[in-house]
PDB file of C-alpha atoms in Angstrom:
ATOM      1  CA  MET A   1     -12.376  -4.823 -11.825  1.00 93.00           C
ATOM      2  CA  GLU A   2     -12.296  -1.989  -9.345  1.00 96.00           C
ATOM      3  CA  LEU A   3      -9.131   0.413  -9.746  1.00 97.00           C
ATOM      4  CA  VAL A   4      -8.133   1.693  -6.088  1.00 98.00           C
ATOM      5  CA  CYS A   5      -5.589   4.574  -6.319  1.00 97.00           C
ATOM      6  CA  PRO A   6      -3.476   6.319  -3.795  1.00 96.00           C
ATOM      7  CA  ALA A   7      -3.888   9.745  -2.654  1.00 96.00           C
ATOM      8  CA  GLY A   8      -1.594  11.463  -0.165  1.00 95.00           C
ATOM      9  CA  THR A   9      -2.912  15.172  -0.648  1.00 96.00           C
ATOM     10  CA  PRO A  10      -6.360  16.437  -1.857  1.00 97.00           C
ATOM     11  CA  ALA A  11      -4.718  17.654  -5.018  1.00 96.00           C
ATOM     12  CA  ALA A  12      -3.591  13.870  -5.627  1.00 97.00           C
ATOM     13  CA  LEU A  13      -6.961  12.699  -4.862  1.00 97.00           C
ATOM     14  CA  ARG A  14      -8.467  15.037  -7.304  1.00 97.00           C
ATOM     15  CA  ALA A  15      -5.917  13.929  -9.922  1.00 97.00           C
ATOM     16  CA  ALA A  16      -6.785  10.328  -9.460  1.00 97.00           C
ATOM     17  CA  VAL A  17     -10.415  10.623  -9.796  1.00 98.00           C
ATOM     18  CA  GLU A  18     -10.055  12.983 -12.810  1.00 97.00           C
ATOM     19  CA  ALA A  19      -7.822  10.282 -14.248  1.00 96.00           C
ATOM     20  CA  GLY A  20     -10.242   7.570 -13.903  1.00 97.00           C
ATOM     21  CA  ALA A  21      -9.942   6.069 -10.446  1.00 98.00           C
ATOM     22  CA  HIS A  22     -13.048   3.845  -9.347  1.00 98.00           C
ATOM     23  CA  ALA A  23     -11.767   4.208  -5.751  1.00 98.00           C
ATOM     24  CA  VAL A  24      -9.211   6.251  -3.849  1.00 98.00           C
ATOM     25  CA  TYR A  25      -7.652   5.507  -0.529  1.00 98.00           C
ATOM     26  CA  CYS A  26      -6.165   7.987   1.866  1.00 97.00           C
ATOM     27  CA  GLY A  27      -5.496   8.691   5.637  1.00 97.00           C
ATOM     28  CA  PHE A  28      -5.732  11.266   8.301  1.00 97.00           C
ATOM     29  CA  SER A  29      -2.592  13.489   9.092  1.00 96.00           C
ATOM     30  CA  ASP A  30      -1.412  11.485  12.139  1.00 95.00           C
ATOM     31  CA  GLU A  31      -0.099   7.974  13.212  1.00 93.00           C
ATOM     32  CA  THR A  32      -3.347   6.202  12.640  1.00 95.00           C
ATOM     33  CA  ASN A  33      -2.238   5.436   8.922  1.00 91.00           C
ATOM     34  CA  ALA A  34       0.928   3.967   7.633  1.00 88.00           C
ATOM     35  CA  ARG A  35       2.106   6.983   5.420  1.00 88.00           C
ATOM     36  CA  ASN A  36       2.336   9.258   8.398  1.00 88.00           C
ATOM     37  CA  PHE A  37       4.846  11.771   6.727  1.00 86.00           C
ATOM     38  CA  PRO A  38       4.914  15.746   6.858  1.00 87.00           C
ATOM     39  CA  GLY A  39       2.991  17.304   4.081  1.00 89.00           C
ATOM     40  CA  LEU A  40       0.777  14.257   3.465  1.00 92.00           C
ATOM     41  CA  ASN A  41      -2.701  13.191   4.417  1.00 96.00           C
ATOM     42  CA  PHE A  42      -6.012  14.996   5.256  1.00 97.00           C
ATOM     43  CA  SER A  43      -7.525  16.812   8.021  1.00 97.00           C
ATOM     44  CA  THR A  44     -11.119  16.036   8.897  1.00 97.00           C
ATOM     45  CA  GLU A  45     -12.298  18.932   6.915  1.00 98.00           C
ATOM     46  CA  GLU A  46     -10.119  18.131   3.844  1.00 98.00           C
ATOM     47  CA  LEU A  47     -11.462  14.556   3.836  1.00 98.00           C
ATOM     48  CA  THR A  48     -15.125  15.611   4.284  1.00 98.00           C
ATOM     49  CA  ALA A  49     -14.753  18.080   1.030  1.00 98.00           C
ATOM     50  CA  ALA A  50     -12.698  15.253  -0.863  1.00 98.00           C
ATOM     51  CA  VAL A  51     -15.459  12.581  -0.161  1.00 98.00           C
ATOM     52  CA  ALA A  52     -18.163  14.996  -1.496  1.00 98.00           C
ATOM     53  CA  GLY A  53     -16.061  15.772  -4.579  1.00 97.00           C
ATOM     54  CA  ALA A  54     -15.142  12.203  -5.392  1.00 98.00           C
ATOM     55  CA  HIS A  55     -18.840  11.047  -5.049  1.00 98.00           C
ATOM     56  CA  LYS A  56     -19.907  13.691  -7.535  1.00 98.00           C
ATOM     57  CA  ARG A  57     -17.455  12.172 -10.038  1.00 97.00           C
ATOM     58  CA  GLY A  58     -18.824   8.706  -9.122  1.00 98.00           C
ATOM     59  CA  ALA A  59     -15.681   7.614  -7.249  1.00 98.00           C
ATOM     60  CA  LYS A  60     -15.357   6.023  -3.869  1.00 98.00           C
ATOM     61  CA  VAL A  61     -13.205   7.117  -0.835  1.00 98.00           C
ATOM     62  CA  LEU A  62     -11.561   4.603   1.500  1.00 98.00           C
ATOM     63  CA  VAL A  63      -9.577   5.642   4.485  1.00 98.00           C
ATOM     64  CA  ALA A  64      -6.645   3.821   5.901  1.00 97.00           C
ATOM     65  CA  LEU A  65      -6.566   3.549   9.552  1.00 97.00           C
ATOM     66  CA  ASN A  66      -4.077   0.643   9.144  1.00 93.00           C
ATOM     67  CA  THR A  67      -1.544   1.205  11.965  1.00 91.00           C
ATOM     68  CA  PHE A  68      -1.690  -0.637  15.436  1.00 92.00           C
ATOM     69  CA  PRO A  69      -2.761   1.740  18.278  1.00 93.00           C
ATOM     70  CA  ARG A  70      -0.473   2.201  20.999  1.00 89.00           C
ATOM     71  CA  ALA A  71      -1.402   1.107  24.465  1.00 91.00           C
ATOM     72  CA  GLY A  72      -3.152   3.802  26.161  1.00 93.00           C
ATOM     73  CA  GLY A  73      -3.459   5.816  22.986  1.00 93.00           C
ATOM     74  CA  GLU A  74      -6.588   3.964  21.364  1.00 96.00           C
ATOM     75  CA  LYS A  75      -8.866   7.130  21.742  1.00 97.00           C
ATOM     76  CA  LEU A  76      -7.146   8.618  18.621  1.00 97.00           C
ATOM     77  CA  TRP A  77      -7.877   5.587  16.465  1.00 98.00           C
ATOM     78  CA  HIS A  78     -11.378   5.654  17.851  1.00 98.00           C
ATOM     79  CA  GLN A  79     -11.951   9.200  16.918  1.00 98.00           C
ATOM     80  CA  ARG A  80     -10.541   8.768  13.565  1.00 98.00           C
ATOM     81  CA  LEU A  81     -13.330   6.003  13.134  1.00 98.00           C
ATOM     82  CA  ALA A  82     -15.901   8.416  14.000  1.00 98.00           C
ATOM     83  CA  ASP A  83     -14.424  11.314  11.740  1.00 98.00           C
ATOM     84  CA  ALA A  84     -14.207   8.904   8.786  1.00 98.00           C
ATOM     85  CA  GLU A  85     -17.847   7.905   9.269  1.00 98.00           C
ATOM     86  CA  SER A  86     -18.951  11.552   9.665  1.00 98.00           C
ATOM     87  CA  ALA A  87     -17.092  12.302   6.430  1.00 98.00           C
ATOM     88  CA  GLY A  88     -19.273   9.754   4.396  1.00 98.00           C
ATOM     89  CA  VAL A  89     -16.325   7.672   3.483  1.00 98.00           C
ATOM     90  CA  ASP A  90     -17.084   4.276   1.643  1.00 98.00           C
ATOM     91  CA  ALA A  91     -15.063   1.950   3.704  1.00 98.00           C
ATOM     92  CA  VAL A  92     -12.270   1.940   6.245  1.00 98.00           C
ATOM     93  CA  ILE A  93      -9.262  -0.117   5.894  1.00 98.00           C
ATOM     94  CA  LEU A  94      -8.171  -1.704   9.316  1.00 97.00           C
ATOM     95  CA  ALA A  95      -5.478  -4.162  10.495  1.00 94.00           C
ATOM     96  CA  ASP A  96      -5.576  -4.216  14.478  1.00 95.00           C
ATOM     97  CA  ILE A  97      -7.848  -6.890  15.526  1.00 97.00           C
ATOM     98  CA  GLY A  98      -9.092  -4.495  18.521  1.00 97.00           C
ATOM     99  CA  LEU A  99      -9.677  -1.792  16.314  1.00 98.00           C
ATOM    100  CA  LEU A 100     -11.882  -4.060  13.958  1.00 98.00           C
ATOM    101  CA  ASP A 101     -13.806  -5.107  16.930  1.00 98.00           C
ATOM    102  CA  TYR A 102     -14.361  -1.476  18.039  1.00 98.00           C
ATOM    103  CA  ALA A 103     -15.507  -0.625  14.704  1.00 98.00           C
ATOM    104  CA  ALA A 104     -17.876  -3.490  14.279  1.00 98.00           C
ATOM    105  CA  THR A 105     -19.516  -2.693  17.586  1.00 98.00           C
ATOM    106  CA  HIS A 106     -19.573   1.170  17.617  1.00 98.00           C
ATOM    107  CA  HIS A 107     -19.838   1.913  13.764  1.00 98.00           C
ATOM    108  CA  PRO A 108     -21.659  -1.294  12.378  1.00 98.00           C
ATOM    109  CA  LYS A 109     -22.864   0.539   9.327  1.00 97.00           C
ATOM    110  CA  LEU A 110     -19.130   1.454   8.130  1.00 98.00           C
ATOM    111  CA  ARG A 111     -18.042  -0.790   5.723  1.00 98.00           C
ATOM    112  CA  ARG A 112     -14.759  -2.585   6.972  1.00 98.00           C
ATOM    113  CA  HIS A 113     -11.915  -3.678   4.670  1.00 98.00           C
ATOM    114  CA  LEU A 114      -8.914  -5.690   6.017  1.00 97.00           C
ATOM    115  CA  SER A 115      -5.572  -3.895   5.391  1.00 95.00           C
ATOM    116  CA  VAL A 116      -2.356  -5.763   3.959  1.00 92.00           C
ATOM    117  CA  GLN A 117      -0.947  -5.025   7.293  1.00 89.00           C
ATOM    118  CA  ALA A 118      -3.081  -7.753   8.893  1.00 92.00           C
ATOM    119  CA  ALA A 119      -1.193 -10.173   6.606  1.00 90.00           C
ATOM    120  CA  ALA A 120      -4.142 -12.361   6.143  1.00 94.00           C
ATOM    121  CA  SER A 121      -2.794 -14.935   3.514  1.00 93.00           C
ATOM    122  CA  ASN A 122      -5.017 -18.057   3.850  1.00 97.00           C
ATOM    123  CA  PRO A 123      -8.564 -18.864   3.689  1.00 98.00           C
ATOM    124  CA  ASP A 124      -9.004 -19.626   7.334  1.00 98.00           C
ATOM    125  CA  ALA A 125      -7.425 -16.208   8.499  1.00 97.00           C
ATOM    126  CA  ILE A 126      -9.647 -14.398   5.985  1.00 98.00           C
ATOM    127  CA  ASN A 127     -12.922 -16.191   7.032  1.00 98.00           C
ATOM    128  CA  PHE A 128     -12.048 -15.558  10.555  1.00 98.00           C
ATOM    129  CA  TYR A 129     -11.904 -11.780   9.931  1.00 98.00           C
ATOM    130  CA  ALA A 130     -15.357 -12.063   7.763  1.00 98.00           C
ATOM    131  CA  GLU A 131     -17.238 -14.140  10.296  1.00 98.00           C
ATOM    132  CA  THR A 132     -16.094 -12.213  13.421  1.00 98.00           C
ATOM    133  CA  PHE A 133     -15.961  -8.484  12.148  1.00 98.00           C
ATOM    134  CA  ASP A 134     -18.101  -8.772   8.897  1.00 98.00           C
ATOM    135  CA  VAL A 135     -15.155  -7.578   6.876  1.00 98.00           C
ATOM    136  CA  LYS A 136     -16.267  -7.150   3.157  1.00 98.00           C
ATOM    137  CA  ARG A 137     -12.919  -7.069   1.385  1.00 98.00           C
ATOM    138  CA  VAL A 138      -9.313  -8.272   2.089  1.00 98.00           C
ATOM    139  CA  VAL A 139      -6.142  -6.608   0.851  1.00 96.00           C
ATOM    140  CA  LEU A 140      -3.956  -9.574   0.002  1.00 95.00           C
ATOM    141  CA  PRO A 141      -0.260  -9.492   1.171  1.00 90.00           C
ATOM    142  CA  ARG A 142       2.214  -9.165  -1.576  1.00 87.00           C
ATOM    143  CA  VAL A 143       3.756 -12.695  -0.863  1.00 85.00           C
ATOM    144  CA  LEU A 144       1.154 -14.689  -3.179  1.00 91.00           C
ATOM    145  CA  THR A 145       1.169 -15.968  -6.477  1.00 92.00           C
ATOM    146  CA  VAL A 146      -1.734 -15.750  -8.751  1.00 94.00           C
ATOM    147  CA  GLN A 147      -2.421 -19.412  -8.418  1.00 94.00           C
ATOM    148  CA  GLU A 148      -2.536 -19.033  -4.586  1.00 95.00           C
ATOM    149  CA  ILE A 149      -4.825 -16.157  -4.902  1.00 97.00           C
ATOM    150  CA  ALA A 150      -7.290 -18.213  -6.992  1.00 97.00           C
ATOM    151  CA  ALA A 151      -7.011 -21.017  -4.515  1.00 98.00           C
ATOM    152  CA  ILE A 152      -7.919 -18.648  -1.575  1.00 98.00           C
ATOM    153  CA  ASN A 153     -11.055 -17.178  -3.647  1.00 98.00           C
ATOM    154  CA  LYS A 154     -12.386 -20.357  -4.022  1.00 98.00           C
ATOM    155  CA  GLU A 155     -12.641 -20.804  -0.213  1.00 98.00           C
ATOM    156  CA  ILE A 156     -13.836 -17.452   0.831  1.00 98.00           C
ATOM    157  CA  ASP A 157     -17.080 -15.196   0.352  1.00 96.00           C
ATOM    158  CA  VAL A 158     -15.424 -11.738   0.636  1.00 97.00           C
ATOM    159  CA  GLU A 159     -13.963  -9.489  -2.197  1.00 98.00           C
ATOM    160  CA  THR A 160     -10.047  -9.670  -2.607  1.00 98.00           C
ATOM    161  CA  GLU A 161      -8.084  -6.774  -3.393  1.00 98.00           C
ATOM    162  CA  ALA A 162      -4.286  -7.307  -5.056  1.00 97.00           C
ATOM    163  CA  PHE A 163      -1.455  -4.838  -5.528  1.00 95.00           C
ATOM    164  CA  VAL A 164      -0.390  -4.312  -9.176  1.00 93.00           C
ATOM    165  CA  PHE A 165       1.949  -1.270  -9.092  1.00 90.00           C
ATOM    166  CA  GLY A 166       4.158   0.661  -6.986  1.00 86.00           C
ATOM    167  CA  GLY A 167       6.597   0.160  -4.104  1.00 79.00           C
ATOM    168  CA  LEU A 168       6.979  -3.561  -3.334  1.00 76.00           C
ATOM    169  CA  CYS A 169       6.583  -3.239   0.457  1.00 75.00           C
ATOM    170  CA  VAL A 170       6.066  -6.555   1.996  1.00 66.00           C
ATOM    171  CA  MET A 171       5.367  -5.590   5.576  1.00 62.00           C
ATOM    172  CA  ALA A 172       5.917  -9.011   6.941  1.00 60.00           C
ATOM    173  CA  GLU A 173       8.295 -11.354   8.575  1.00 49.00           C
ATOM    174  CA  GLY A 174       9.813  -8.796  10.689  1.00 57.00           C
ATOM    175  CA  ARG A 175      11.085  -6.576   8.082  1.00 65.00           C
ATOM    176  CA  CYS A 176       9.704  -3.397   9.207  1.00 76.00           C
ATOM    177  CA  ALA A 177      11.479  -4.043  12.553  1.00 78.00           C
ATOM    178  CA  LEU A 178      14.508  -3.189  10.679  1.00 80.00           C
ATOM    179  CA  SER A 179      13.500   0.361  10.032  1.00 82.00           C
ATOM    180  CA  SER A 180      12.338   0.534  13.688  1.00 84.00           C
ATOM    181  CA  TYR A 181      15.843  -0.575  14.773  1.00 87.00           C
ATOM    182  CA  ALA A 182      17.694   1.819  12.722  1.00 89.00           C
ATOM    183  CA  THR A 183      15.448   5.040  13.353  1.00 90.00           C
ATOM    184  CA  GLY A 184      13.440   4.460  16.457  1.00 88.00           C
ATOM    185  CA  LEU A 185      10.061   4.770  14.529  1.00 85.00           C
ATOM    186  CA  SER A 186       7.903   2.020  13.676  1.00 79.00           C
ATOM    187  CA  PRO A 187       6.244   1.619  10.123  1.00 80.00           C
ATOM    188  CA  ASN A 188       3.342  -0.414  11.732  1.00 80.00           C
ATOM    189  CA  MET A 189       2.652   1.810  14.839  1.00 80.00           C
ATOM    190  CA  ASN A 190       3.724   5.266  13.816  1.00 81.00           C
ATOM    191  CA  GLY A 191       3.490   4.865  10.248  1.00 80.00           C
ATOM    192  CA  VAL A 192       6.880   6.101   9.378  1.00 82.00           C
ATOM    193  CA  CYS A 193       9.173   3.853   7.266  1.00 82.00           C
ATOM    194  CA  SER A 194      12.608   5.290   6.385  1.00 82.00           C
ATOM    195  CA  PRO A 195      11.894   8.807   7.693  1.00 84.00           C
ATOM    196  CA  ALA A 196      13.241  11.411   5.546  1.00 84.00           C
ATOM    197  CA  SER A 197      15.061  13.049   8.610  1.00 88.00           C
ATOM    198  CA  HIS A 198      17.184   9.979   8.938  1.00 91.00           C
ATOM    199  CA  VAL A 199      18.152   9.783   5.483  1.00 92.00           C
ATOM    200  CA  VAL A 200      21.730  10.932   4.143  1.00 92.00           C
ATOM    201  CA  TYR A 201      23.471  10.842   0.725  1.00 92.00           C
ATOM    202  CA  ALA A 202      27.206  11.021   0.657  1.00 91.00           C
ATOM    203  CA  GLU A 203      29.594  10.709  -2.153  1.00 92.00           C
ATOM    204  CA  GLU A 204      32.318   8.063  -1.490  1.00 92.00           C
ATOM    205  CA  GLY A 205      34.865   7.559  -4.148  1.00 92.00           C
ATOM    206  CA  PRO A 206      32.994   6.731  -7.382  1.00 92.00           C
ATOM    207  CA  ASP A 207      29.821   5.894  -5.478  1.00 92.00           C
ATOM    208  CA  LEU A 208      26.850   7.481  -4.079  1.00 92.00           C
ATOM    209  CA  ALA A 209      26.246   6.068  -0.673  1.00 92.00           C
ATOM    210  CA  ALA A 210      22.603   5.867   0.747  1.00 91.00           C
ATOM    211  CA  LYS A 211      22.550   5.840   4.578  1.00 92.00           C
ATOM    212  CA  LEU A 212      19.474   5.454   7.003  1.00 91.00           C
ATOM    213  CA  GLY A 213      19.972   6.141  10.716  1.00 91.00           C
ATOM    214  CA  GLY A 214      23.724   5.748  10.405  1.00 89.00           C
ATOM    215  CA  PHE A 215      23.583   2.509   8.397  1.00 90.00           C
ATOM    216  CA  THR A 216      24.972   2.578   4.941  1.00 90.00           C
ATOM    217  CA  ILE A 217      22.491   0.210   2.993  1.00 87.00           C
ATOM    218  CA  HIS A 218      23.138   1.231  -0.759  1.00 88.00           C
ATOM    219  CA  ARG A 219      26.227   2.110  -2.782  1.00 88.00           C
ATOM    220  CA  THR A 220      25.390   3.014  -6.375  1.00 87.00           C
ATOM    221  CA  PRO A 221      27.503   4.402  -9.218  1.00 89.00           C
ATOM    222  CA  LYS A 222      27.003   8.210  -9.565  1.00 82.00           C
ATOM    223  CA  GLU A 223      25.516   8.012 -13.011  1.00 83.00           C
ATOM    224  CA  GLN A 224      22.943   5.251 -12.080  1.00 82.00           C
ATOM    225  CA  PRO A 225      19.562   6.013 -10.390  1.00 77.00           C
ATOM    226  CA  ALA A 226      19.732   5.471  -6.768  1.00 79.00           C
ATOM    227  CA  PRO A 227      16.852   3.620  -4.885  1.00 78.00           C
ATOM    228  CA  TYR A 228      15.195   4.917  -2.015  1.00 79.00           C
ATOM    229  CA  PRO A 229      17.083   3.946   1.270  1.00 84.00           C
ATOM    230  CA  THR A 230      14.747   1.565   2.825  1.00 85.00           C
ATOM    231  CA  LEU A 231      16.298  -1.127   5.018  1.00 84.00           C
ATOM    232  CA  CYS A 232      14.275  -4.162   3.855  1.00 81.00           C
ATOM    233  CA  LYS A 233      15.647  -3.365   0.271  1.00 83.00           C
ATOM    234  CA  GLY A 234      19.020  -2.767   1.537  1.00 85.00           C
ATOM    235  CA  CYS A 235      22.405  -4.580   0.727  1.00 83.00           C
ATOM    236  CA  PHE A 236      23.373  -7.252   3.632  1.00 82.00           C
ATOM    237  CA  THR A 237      26.062  -9.662   3.957  1.00 83.00           C
ATOM    238  CA  SER A 238      24.742 -13.189   4.751  1.00 82.00           C
ATOM    239  CA  GLY A 239      27.386 -15.873   5.022  1.00 86.00           C
ATOM    240  CA  GLU A 240      29.421 -15.503   1.938  1.00 86.00           C
ATOM    241  CA  GLN A 241      26.708 -13.603  -0.066  1.00 83.00           C
ATOM    242  CA  THR A 242      26.447  -9.874  -0.195  1.00 83.00           C
ATOM    243  CA  GLY A 243      23.193  -8.439  -1.771  1.00 82.00           C
ATOM    244  CA  HIS A 244      19.685  -7.824  -1.605  1.00 79.00           C
ATOM    245  CA  VAL A 245      18.897 -10.546   0.836  1.00 74.00           C
ATOM    246  CA  PHE A 246      15.487  -9.729   1.780  1.00 72.00           C
ATOM    247  CA  GLU A 247      14.169  -7.711  -1.479  1.00 74.00           C
ATOM    248  CA  ASP A 248      15.399  -5.945  -4.644  1.00 76.00           C
ATOM    249  CA  PRO A 249      15.110  -2.196  -4.463  1.00 79.00           C
ATOM    250  CA  VAL A 250      12.556  -1.935  -7.404  1.00 78.00           C
ATOM    251  CA  SER A 251       8.831  -1.444  -7.887  1.00 81.00           C
ATOM    252  CA  LEU A 252       6.001  -3.696  -8.734  1.00 86.00           C
ATOM    253  CA  ASP A 253       4.527  -3.777 -12.098  1.00 87.00           C
ATOM    254  CA  ALA A 254       1.938  -6.540 -12.703  1.00 89.00           C
ATOM    255  CA  ARG A 255      -0.071  -5.169 -15.467  1.00 89.00           C
ATOM    256  CA  HIS A 256       0.591  -8.217 -17.670  1.00 89.00           C
ATOM    257  CA  LEU A 257      -1.057 -10.024 -14.995  1.00 93.00           C
ATOM    258  CA  ILE A 258      -4.235  -8.283 -14.741  1.00 94.00           C
ATOM    259  CA  PRO A 259      -6.296 -10.783 -17.064  1.00 95.00           C
ATOM    260  CA  ALA A 260      -4.881 -13.720 -14.977  1.00 96.00           C
ATOM    261  CA  LEU A 261      -5.842 -11.821 -11.510  1.00 97.00           C
ATOM    262  CA  ALA A 262      -9.498 -11.229 -12.951  1.00 97.00           C
ATOM    263  CA  GLN A 263      -9.517 -15.005 -13.822  1.00 97.00           C
ATOM    264  CA  ALA A 264      -8.394 -15.696 -10.124  1.00 97.00           C
ATOM    265  CA  GLY A 265     -11.591 -13.787  -8.980  1.00 98.00           C
ATOM    266  CA  VAL A 266      -9.731 -10.478  -7.830  1.00 98.00           C
ATOM    267  CA  THR A 267     -12.373  -7.909  -7.253  1.00 97.00           C
ATOM    268  CA  ALA A 268      -9.940  -4.798  -7.004  1.00 98.00           C
ATOM    269  CA  LEU A 269      -6.524  -3.807  -8.258  1.00 98.00           C
ATOM    270  CA  LYS A 270      -4.579  -1.644  -5.971  1.00 97.00           C
ATOM    271  CA  ILE A 271      -1.987   0.999  -6.878  1.00 94.00           C
ATOM    272  CA  GLU A 272       0.506   1.965  -4.131  1.00 91.00           C
ATOM    273  CA  GLY A 273       2.056   5.557  -3.978  1.00 88.00           C
ATOM    274  CA  ARG A 274       0.383   7.899  -1.354  1.00 90.00           C
ATOM    275  CA  GLN A 275       4.032   9.487  -0.951  1.00 86.00           C
ATOM    276  CA  ARG A 276       4.119  10.166  -4.679  1.00 88.00           C
ATOM    277  CA  SER A 277       3.059  13.518  -6.591  1.00 90.00           C
ATOM    278  CA  ARG A 278      -0.278  14.275  -8.295  1.00 92.00           C
ATOM    279  CA  ALA A 279       1.597  14.082 -11.627  1.00 92.00           C
ATOM    280  CA  TYR A 280       2.703  10.412 -10.819  1.00 90.00           C
ATOM    281  CA  VAL A 281      -0.866   9.436  -9.677  1.00 93.00           C
ATOM    282  CA  ALA A 282      -2.489  10.827 -12.732  1.00 94.00           C
ATOM    283  CA  GLU A 283      -0.069   9.102 -15.090  1.00 92.00           C
ATOM    284  CA  VAL A 284      -0.260   5.761 -13.411  1.00 93.00           C
ATOM    285  CA  VAL A 285      -3.953   5.854 -13.061  1.00 95.00           C
ATOM    286  CA  ARG A 286      -4.542   6.826 -16.558  1.00 93.00           C
ATOM    287  CA  ALA A 287      -2.610   3.809 -17.825  1.00 92.00           C
ATOM    288  CA  PHE A 288      -4.301   1.381 -15.550  1.00 92.00           C
ATOM    289  CA  ARG A 289      -7.751   2.636 -16.188  1.00 95.00           C
ATOM    290  CA  ALA A 290      -6.935   2.014 -19.962  1.00 93.00           C
ATOM    291  CA  ALA A 291      -5.676  -1.503 -19.020  1.00 92.00           C
ATOM    292  CA  THR A 292      -8.985  -2.327 -17.083  1.00 94.00           C
ATOM    293  CA  ASP A 293     -11.294  -0.913 -19.517  1.00 94.00           C
ATOM    294  CA  ALA A 294      -9.488  -2.798 -22.218  1.00 93.00           C
ATOM    295  CA  LEU A 295      -9.868  -6.160 -20.260  1.00 93.00           C
ATOM    296  CA  ALA A 296     -13.715  -5.245 -19.789  1.00 93.00           C
ATOM    297  CA  GLU A 297     -14.241  -4.657 -23.476  1.00 94.00           C
ATOM    298  CA  GLY A 298     -12.208  -7.840 -24.584  1.00 93.00           C
ATOM    299  CA  ARG A 299      -9.354  -5.854 -26.091  1.00 93.00           C
ATOM    300  CA  ASP A 300      -5.725  -6.356 -25.743  1.00 90.00           C
ATOM    301  CA  LEU A 301      -4.218  -4.460 -22.737  1.00 88.00           C
ATOM    302  CA  PRO A 302      -2.088  -1.221 -23.776  1.00 85.00           C
ATOM    303  CA  LEU A 303       1.193  -1.499 -21.983  1.00 76.00           C
ATOM    304  CA  ALA A 304       2.337   2.204 -21.411  1.00 74.00           C
ATOM    305  CA  GLU A 305       5.938   2.872 -20.682  1.00 73.00           C
ATOM    306  CA  LEU A 306       6.152   3.541 -16.704  1.00 74.00           C
ATOM    307  CA  ALA A 307       9.624   2.573 -16.012  1.00 61.00           C
ATOM    308  CA  ARG A 308      10.794   6.005 -15.323  1.00 67.00           C
ATOM    309  CA  LEU A 309       8.216   6.152 -12.556  1.00 68.00           C
ATOM    310  CA  THR A 310       9.337   3.149 -10.683  1.00 64.00           C
ATOM    311  CA  GLU A 311      11.939   2.716  -7.916  1.00 62.00           C
ATOM    312  CA  GLY A 312      15.424   2.759  -9.410  1.00 60.00           C
ATOM    313  CA  GLN A 313      13.436   2.928 -12.664  1.00 65.00           C
ATOM    314  CA  GLN A 314      13.270  -0.846 -12.488  1.00 67.00           C
ATOM    315  CA  ALA A 315      10.332  -3.139 -11.998  1.00 70.00           C
ATOM    316  CA  THR A 316       9.387  -6.705 -11.151  1.00 75.00           C
ATOM    317  CA  ALA A 317       6.549  -9.186 -10.686  1.00 74.00           C
ATOM    318  CA  GLY A 318       7.449  -9.643  -7.181  1.00 76.00           C
ATOM    319  CA  ALA A 319       5.968 -12.707  -5.397  1.00 76.00           C
ATOM    320  CA  TYR A 320       3.435 -13.305  -8.442  1.00 81.00           C
ATOM    321  CA  ALA A 321       6.466 -14.833  -9.929  1.00 74.00           C
ATOM    322  CA  LYS A 322       8.097 -16.055  -6.794  1.00 66.00           C
ATOM    323  CA  THR A 323      11.461 -14.788  -7.963  1.00 56.00           C
ATOM    324  CA  TRP A 324      12.489 -13.266  -4.613  1.00 50.00           C
ATOM    325  CA  ARG A 325      14.923 -15.117  -2.167  1.00 45.00           C
TER     326      ARG A 325
END
């Protein structure tokens, strides 16, 4: 199984490749990708150099152009498609249906993957993208069980890529609209979820309060690790219930499910974390490369301790176990 790893910077990309990534995904330094933060991402020149370096080590480079172009601003996304092809990338990861059509028409030789942002979670949707835009791989939304993935793979001819570690970002059912409401910036269009400029921490009695755009969304005892203040993982009151109504503020860790995902026909395993450091990337990639190598060789999977690298130092199997509300 191909191990697809994050790279928010050229240094992180090198670290991922050296740690054993089969493929690395990254983005340009603008709103064409869903991790558009200061200090992250690649210039055209940096991407070209990174692709050359990765290819020398036998690794692929995938570029995420996975936001939805603004009306009147499409030229930026079109230019980035051309830049990605000129840099020699192995594939682009797209979500917007218009951009998929543009890529298929103007860059037919550039391999196309369907982003998780497209939320294609059934065979009919996936086959539509494959037949209409010649999509070769779909990144599956983080709302499916292993059994559902197996059922999908029986009815499609394209590769599937499933998330196995990192931030449990669902990006569906309107949740990104919460961040847009609080900050005025859209994760889906501007590539900015919970922008750091809107995050404030304050001591309130025995607790540390985390705020986003003026909204208090977490209260954590001072001695406990505080999760990053993301609205979809915040605390809300719904009727008589107060808690994490949408999602718990923890990370995904599905290493123990790698054999089952392989059996379900998954082609690639994806690690989230383009906002993370190169040290984080290297450690996580090494752990997962050891697991995929063990699977390929018929050995028991080593389960290195990664809890200290997860959000709130906790992890979950997420929708794979259907434990969410």
